[in-house]
Structures are given as structure tokens and as C-alpha cells.
GROMACS .gro file of C-alpha atoms in nm:
model
  277
    1MET     CA    1   1.498  -1.524   0.858
    2ASP     CA    2   1.418  -1.119   0.988
    3VAL     CA    3   1.343  -0.939   0.682
    4THR     CA    4   1.297  -0.547   0.726
    5ARG     CA    5   1.197  -0.371   0.408
    6PRO     CA    6   0.968  -0.061   0.351
    7SER     CA    7   0.692  -0.218   0.161
    8LEU     CA    8   0.565  -0.408   0.540
    9ASP     CA    9   0.608  -0.155   0.800
   10VAL     CA   10   0.291  -0.071   0.877
   11ARG     CA   11   0.400   0.251   1.075
   12LEU     CA   12   0.058   0.441   1.100
   13ASP     CA   13   0.058   0.780   0.879
   14SER     CA   14   0.124   1.092   1.019
   15GLU     CA   15  -0.105   1.273   0.817
   16PRO     CA   16  -0.524   1.187   0.876
   17ALA     CA   17  -0.595   1.544   0.666
   18HIS     CA   18  -0.714   1.312   0.400
   19ARG     CA   19  -0.943   1.060   0.598
   20GLY     CA   20  -1.308   1.133   0.691
   21ALA     CA   21  -1.534   1.227   1.028
   22HIS     CA   22  -1.631   0.840   1.139
   23HIS     CA   23  -1.269   0.740   1.094
   24VAL     CA   24  -1.196   0.542   1.399
   25GLN     CA   25  -0.771   0.606   1.457
   26SER     CA   26  -0.752   0.293   1.761
   27LEU     CA   27  -0.912   0.102   1.507
   28GLU     CA   28  -0.671   0.176   1.290
   29ARG     CA   29  -0.395   0.127   1.587
   30GLY     CA   30  -0.565  -0.205   1.749
   31LEU     CA   31  -0.521  -0.335   1.317
   32ALA     CA   32  -0.145  -0.200   1.323
   33VAL     CA   33  -0.036  -0.416   1.573
   34ILE     CA   34  -0.183  -0.694   1.471
   35LYS     CA   35  -0.046  -0.635   1.079
   36ALA     CA   36   0.318  -0.620   1.268
   37PHE     CA   37   0.336  -0.934   1.264
   38HIS     CA   38   0.468  -1.132   0.971
   39ALA     CA   39   0.695  -1.473   0.905
   40GLY     CA   40   0.959  -1.287   0.947
   41ALA     CA   41   0.832  -1.155   1.283
   42SER     CA   42   0.610  -1.367   1.477
   43GLU     CA   43   0.743  -1.298   1.801
   44LEU     CA   44   0.773  -0.945   1.912
   45THR     CA   45   0.889  -0.748   2.113
   46LEU     CA   46   0.656  -0.423   2.277
   47SER     CA   47   0.984  -0.260   2.168
   48ASP     CA   48   0.947  -0.500   1.837
   49VAL     CA   49   0.508  -0.346   1.754
   50ALA     CA   50   0.567   0.042   1.931
   51ARG     CA   51   0.876   0.083   1.655
   52SER     CA   52   0.662  -0.136   1.410
   53THR     CA   53   0.366   0.064   1.438
   54GLY     CA   54   0.478   0.438   1.516
   55LEU     CA   55   0.353   0.339   1.874
   56THR     CA   56   0.412   0.438   2.214
   57ARG     CA   57   0.577   0.171   2.406
   58ALA     CA   58   0.239   0.294   2.686
   59ALA     CA   59   0.001   0.265   2.374
   60ALA     CA   60   0.149  -0.083   2.225
   61ARG     CA   61   0.087  -0.222   2.543
   62ARG     CA   62  -0.257  -0.150   2.559
   63PHE     CA   63  -0.280  -0.274   2.270
   64LEU     CA   64  -0.099  -0.608   2.313
   65LEU     CA   65  -0.249  -0.624   2.649
   66THR     CA   66  -0.648  -0.499   2.532
   67LEU     CA   67  -0.583  -0.799   2.241
   68ALA     CA   68  -0.446  -1.097   2.455
   69ASP     CA   69  -0.753  -1.047   2.693
   70LEU     CA   70  -0.981  -1.115   2.298
   71GLY     CA   71  -0.755  -1.465   2.294
   72TYR     CA   72  -0.596  -1.291   1.940
   73VAL     CA   73  -0.244  -1.257   2.128
   74ARG     CA   74  -0.048  -1.480   2.361
   75THR     CA   75   0.202  -1.398   2.526
   76ASP     CA   76   0.506  -1.528   2.748
   77GLY     CA   77   0.555  -1.111   2.923
   78LYS     CA   78   0.891  -1.051   2.723
   79TYR     CA   79   0.756  -1.186   2.365
   80PHE     CA   80   0.323  -1.183   2.214
   81SER     CA   81   0.336  -1.381   1.976
   82LEU     CA   82  -0.015  -1.392   1.750
   83THR     CA   83  -0.311  -1.650   1.820
   84ALA     CA   84  -0.530  -1.911   1.574
   85ARG     CA   85  -0.839  -1.734   1.721
   86VAL     CA   86  -0.655  -1.467   1.452
   87LEU     CA   87  -0.744  -1.704   1.152
   88GLU     CA   88  -1.132  -1.670   1.222
   89LEU     CA   89  -1.136  -1.253   1.138
   90GLY     CA   90  -0.937  -1.429   0.825
   91TYR     CA   91  -1.247  -1.702   0.772
   92ALA     CA   92  -1.468  -1.364   0.856
   93TYR     CA   93  -1.353  -1.237   0.549
   94LEU     CA   94  -1.344  -1.624   0.275
   95SER     CA   95  -1.701  -1.702   0.381
   96SER     CA   96  -1.847  -1.352   0.248
   97MET     CA   97  -1.603  -1.409  -0.136
   98THR     CA   98  -1.797  -1.487  -0.399
   99LEU     CA   99  -1.580  -1.749  -0.530
  100PRO     CA  100  -1.577  -2.056  -0.265
  101GLU     CA  101  -1.966  -2.031  -0.410
  102VAL     CA  102  -1.922  -2.007  -0.731
  103ALA     CA  103  -1.645  -2.281  -0.733
  104GLN     CA  104  -1.793  -2.534  -0.555
  105PRO     CA  105  -2.085  -2.742  -0.761
  106HIS     CA  106  -1.754  -2.745  -1.012
  107LEU     CA  107  -1.513  -2.899  -0.776
  108GLU     CA  108  -1.881  -3.126  -0.684
  109HIS     CA  109  -1.885  -3.228  -1.082
  110LEU     CA  110  -1.466  -3.246  -1.143
  111SER     CA  111  -1.449  -3.451  -0.826
  112ALA     CA  112  -1.701  -3.648  -0.924
  113GLY     CA  113  -1.590  -3.699  -1.264
  114VAL     CA  114  -1.214  -3.814  -1.227
  115HIS     CA  115  -1.292  -3.945  -0.822
  116GLU     CA  116  -0.987  -3.762  -0.681
  117SER     CA  117  -1.020  -3.503  -0.405
  118SER     CA  118  -1.077  -3.102  -0.544
  119SER     CA  119  -1.021  -2.813  -0.382
  120VAL     CA  120  -1.002  -2.445  -0.435
  121SER     CA  121  -0.748  -2.214  -0.278
  122VAL     CA  122  -0.576  -1.827  -0.282
  123LEU     CA  123  -0.200  -1.696  -0.172
  124GLU     CA  124  -0.206  -1.559   0.216
  125GLY     CA  125   0.095  -1.398   0.273
  126THR     CA  126   0.368  -1.769   0.172
  127ASP     CA  127   0.072  -1.976   0.216
  128ILE     CA  128  -0.239  -2.048   0.046
  129VAL     CA  129  -0.528  -2.061   0.193
  130TYR     CA  130  -0.831  -2.362   0.110
  131VAL     CA  131  -1.229  -2.164   0.015
  132ALA     CA  132  -1.331  -2.459  -0.110
  133ARG     CA  133  -1.271  -2.814  -0.105
  134VAL     CA  134  -1.462  -3.179  -0.225
  135ALA     CA  135  -1.254  -3.466  -0.084
  136VAL     CA  136  -1.341  -3.783  -0.208
  137SER     CA  137  -1.106  -3.975   0.027
  138ARG     CA  138  -0.805  -3.857   0.308
  139ILE     CA  139  -0.490  -3.899   0.123
  140MET     CA  140  -0.306  -3.690   0.426
  141THR     CA  141  -0.203  -3.724   0.793
  142VAL     CA  142  -0.399  -3.353   0.847
  143SER     CA  143  -0.734  -3.247   0.790
  144ILE     CA  144  -0.800  -3.029   0.534
  145ASN     CA  145  -1.116  -2.784   0.562
  146VAL     CA  146  -1.158  -2.404   0.418
  147GLY     CA  147  -0.887  -2.239   0.616
  148THR     CA  148  -0.619  -2.468   0.641
  149ARG     CA  149  -0.311  -2.298   0.550
  150PHE     CA  150   0.008  -2.489   0.337
  151PRO     CA  151   0.386  -2.271   0.284
  152ALA     CA  152   0.334  -2.216  -0.122
  153TYR     CA  153   0.672  -2.294  -0.256
  154ALA     CA  154   0.545  -2.737  -0.187
  155THR     CA  155   0.190  -2.679  -0.352
  156SER     CA  156   0.077  -2.700  -0.638
  157MET     CA  157  -0.149  -2.466  -0.629
  158GLY     CA  158   0.057  -2.267  -0.445
  159HIS     CA  159   0.341  -2.262  -0.744
  160VAL     CA  160  -0.040  -2.211  -0.947
  161LEU     CA  161  -0.017  -1.880  -0.747
  162LEU     CA  162   0.354  -1.762  -0.704
  163ALA     CA  163   0.402  -1.798  -1.137
  164GLY     CA  164   0.083  -1.543  -1.112
  165LEU     CA  165   0.309  -1.261  -0.968
  166GLY     CA  166   0.390  -0.999  -1.138
  167GLU     CA  167   0.788  -1.007  -1.094
  168ALA     CA  168   0.773  -0.732  -0.756
  169GLU     CA  169   0.549  -0.956  -0.552
  170LEU     CA  170   0.734  -1.288  -0.693
  171GLU     CA  171   1.065  -1.127  -0.554
  172GLU     CA  172   0.876  -0.952  -0.235
  173TYR     CA  173   0.755  -1.375  -0.207
  174PHE     CA  174   1.148  -1.472  -0.201
  175LEU     CA  175   1.311  -1.246   0.087
  176VAL     CA  176   1.034  -1.304   0.336
  177ALA     CA  177   0.963  -1.720   0.248
  178SER     CA  178   1.118  -2.029   0.450
  179LEU     CA  179   1.202  -2.335   0.178
  180ASP     CA  180   1.254  -2.551   0.446
  181ARG     CA  181   1.219  -2.929   0.362
  182LEU     CA  182   0.966  -3.114   0.443
  183THR     CA  183   1.043  -3.447   0.264
  184ASP     CA  184   1.337  -3.596  -0.029
  185HIS     CA  185   1.141  -3.466  -0.276
  186THR     CA  186   1.052  -3.023  -0.110
  187VAL     CA  187   1.230  -2.839  -0.376
  188THR     CA  188   1.410  -2.564  -0.159
  189ALA     CA  189   1.679  -2.443  -0.345
  190PRO     CA  190   1.495  -2.076  -0.477
  191ALA     CA  191   1.688  -2.103  -0.828
  192HIS     CA  192   1.503  -2.406  -0.873
  193LEU     CA  193   1.194  -2.287  -0.734
  194ARG     CA  194   1.277  -2.010  -1.034
  195ALA     CA  195   1.237  -2.239  -1.301
  196GLU     CA  196   0.963  -2.433  -1.168
  197LEU     CA  197   0.746  -2.171  -1.187
  198ALA     CA  198   0.850  -2.015  -1.510
  199LYS     CA  199   0.739  -2.348  -1.638
  200VAL     CA  200   0.411  -2.403  -1.445
  201ALA     CA  201   0.350  -2.028  -1.616
  202GLY     CA  202   0.461  -2.139  -1.968
  203GLN     CA  203   0.249  -2.480  -1.985
  204GLY     CA  204  -0.018  -2.274  -1.749
  205TRP     CA  205  -0.040  -2.589  -1.530
  206ALA     CA  206   0.151  -2.733  -1.237
  207MET     CA  207   0.194  -3.084  -1.049
  208VAL     CA  208   0.410  -3.097  -0.752
  209ASP     CA  209   0.537  -3.458  -0.693
  210GLN     CA  210   0.512  -3.549  -0.299
  211GLU     CA  211   0.711  -3.265  -0.225
  212LEU     CA  212   0.406  -3.153   0.084
  213GLU     CA  213   0.334  -3.510   0.180
  214GLU     CA  214   0.501  -3.792   0.123
  215GLY     CA  215   0.282  -4.003  -0.114
  216LEU     CA  216   0.045  -3.688  -0.231
  217ARG     CA  217   0.006  -3.581  -0.569
  218SER     CA  218  -0.140  -3.271  -0.706
  219VAL     CA  219  -0.224  -3.110  -0.953
  220ALA     CA  220  -0.283  -2.799  -1.029
  221ALA     CA  221  -0.447  -2.456  -1.246
  222PRO     CA  222  -0.484  -2.066  -1.257
  223ILE     CA  223  -0.808  -1.908  -1.202
  224ARG     CA  224  -0.828  -1.602  -1.361
  225GLY     CA  225  -0.999  -1.276  -1.292
  226ARG     CA  226  -1.162  -1.008  -1.538
  227THR     CA  227  -0.887  -0.880  -1.603
  228GLY     CA  228  -0.645  -1.175  -1.652
  229ARG     CA  229  -0.531  -1.167  -1.296
  230VAL     CA  230  -0.440  -1.476  -1.125
  231VAL     CA  231  -0.705  -1.464  -0.842
  232ALA     CA  232  -0.729  -1.838  -0.744
  233ALA     CA  233  -0.631  -2.192  -0.812
  234VAL     CA  234  -0.818  -2.502  -0.803
  235ASN     CA  235  -0.659  -2.898  -0.770
  236LEU     CA  236  -0.747  -3.286  -0.803
  237SER     CA  237  -0.469  -3.444  -0.504
  238THR     CA  238  -0.438  -3.794  -0.585
  239HIS     CA  239  -0.215  -4.129  -0.382
  240ALA     CA  240   0.100  -4.167  -0.577
  241SER     CA  241   0.080  -4.558  -0.534
  242ARG     CA  242  -0.220  -4.550  -0.713
  243THR     CA  243  -0.123  -4.305  -1.009
  244THR     CA  244   0.196  -4.108  -1.200
  245ALA     CA  245   0.307  -3.824  -1.294
  246GLU     CA  246   0.208  -3.990  -1.684
  247SER     CA  247  -0.120  -4.112  -1.635
  248VAL     CA  248  -0.237  -3.715  -1.388
  249GLN     CA  249  -0.110  -3.545  -1.646
  250ARG     CA  250  -0.289  -3.746  -1.937
  251ASP     CA  251  -0.644  -3.810  -1.702
  252LEU     CA  252  -0.630  -3.495  -1.490
  253VAL     CA  253  -0.509  -3.181  -1.661
  254PRO     CA  254  -0.767  -3.189  -1.959
  255PRO     CA  255  -1.056  -3.175  -1.674
  256LEU     CA  256  -0.967  -2.961  -1.434
  257LEU     CA  257  -0.863  -2.673  -1.721
  258GLU     CA  258  -1.134  -2.772  -1.799
  259THR     CA  259  -1.317  -2.734  -1.473
  260ALA     CA  260  -1.089  -2.387  -1.401
  261ARG     CA  261  -1.289  -2.218  -1.738
  262ALA     CA  262  -1.593  -2.313  -1.635
  263ILE     CA  263  -1.538  -2.162  -1.277
  264GLU     CA  264  -1.366  -1.857  -1.413
  265ALA     CA  265  -1.675  -1.783  -1.687
  266ASP     CA  266  -1.945  -1.790  -1.390
  267LEU     CA  267  -1.706  -1.542  -1.188
  268ALA     CA  268  -1.724  -1.302  -1.531
  269VAL     CA  269  -2.062  -1.238  -1.472
  270GLY     CA  270  -1.986  -1.226  -1.131
  271ALA     CA  271  -1.825  -0.999  -0.888
  272PRO     CA  272  -1.586  -0.725  -0.987
  273ASP     CA  273  -1.210  -0.915  -0.852
  274HIS     CA  274  -1.103  -0.721  -0.616
  275ALA     CA  275  -1.426  -0.820  -0.373
  276ARG     CA  276  -1.293  -1.119  -0.448
  277GLY     CA  277  -0.955  -1.070  -0.287
   0.00000   0.00000   0.00000
């Protein structure tokens, strides 16, 4: 669904007086062109980009074709869209974060103790993005690595991260997210998802049972920064054939919560929240 709202406008600031002499306007414009693409507008015409950014058609065309030359944009002659190479920009950010370095040894300890795969992710748009992972066994049909993205609404870490949003941020999410049915178990009704998120916020952890993929059962807990804001999520994932929802809650939730608190304690003596995203 294509939703246009002021908060998603990437139009360039017409009042540059506050900027220093170092300001590179062409860089700002290039980034604005990239940011014009989002979940509700993955394919845009030249006119769409010009209108969204406030650039002239000629300027928008130059930026789009330059990005295409660099491999960040593709076009069929009419529509433009981002390529997977844009993820390299995000990966550079993720790999420089303090969070993955802090979390990794805790994930290794957790996975060794419960013999299940564990991960840490952050919320990026309507998706979760993996920033650290320890895989004990492969239980999904796709390989999961640092940088892998999944829709937040269908994952335990996504539920934890969405439950940690403020009211306005959560409304923003529901305006742009597409709640598609991925399995017979996927919750796609907004009212039902909101109720689940309220439950997660109250109990402090989330369980998702085969909503992302058949046979995949996972549980997640929030990782909070110094201010109490949820900055990430940590999870354990297992196969439904060898566990029950009851055994997951009994055997996996306690060590998972303990790990989340341990990561928080280490983060508290590290970089401030804003430095970790």
C-alpha cells in the first residue's frame, strides 16, 4: 500500500543557513534520492523521485543514473528501484556497532547452554536486521547471516522490538507495513497483532510459533539501553518437532532473559544508545 505522509517526506531543506561551510549539497541530494524509496514505494518513476525530493527532473535523473552506474539503482527505462547493493551501506554501519561485539560472546554462551541457535537483531523500517548470530543447526529453509532481514510482524524479535516502540512510532509502522500471510499460523489482522504486542510489552518476552516458516518456533527478549529504550532483541530459535510451546517457555525463556540482562549490563559501560542505533 502506497501511503504518503509528511513524516516520510525526504524533500531537501530549502533553508540551508544553519549548515556549515563543510556542507556538501550533492551528497545530501544523493542520499535524499536513495531515501525516496521505502516499503510503500519500492519502484518510482523519475517524476516520483523529483516530487519526493524537491529536485528538478534533470537533477533527479542525473542522481538516479549515477546511482545506477554505481550499482545501487536499477531501471527498466521507466521505473527505478534500489538494488541489494544498498545493503552494503547498512552493513558498514552494522559492522561498526558496539552491540554485535558485546552480544556475540553472550550468544555463544547461551547457545552452548541450551543447544539452540541464538541471534540479536535491530528494527530497520518494517524489518528486523540480524546484527549477531550463533547457529547451532540450520532449521530454516534459508540461510541466516548478519544483515539478513525478515518482516518484523512474523518474528519473535520483531514482536519485542515493535512492543518497545512509542505509540506514534507504532502507528507509523501499521501505516506502512504489509501484513502478508507467510504460513497458516501468521497473524495478519492488525487488531490481533496489536493485542499480541501489548501482551509482549507486559510479560517482557515474545514467542512466535511457526508464523515466519512452518516448523520454526522462536522466543525473544528485549535489550534495553541506558535510558530504558528497547534498542535490540535477542532470541532463541528451535524446531517445533523437538519442542513444545510449554517446554520453550519453561526451558528457554529463563536463560534468554538472563542473557538479555547480561548484554544490557555490558552495554551500560560501553557506548551511549545513539551510537548503537
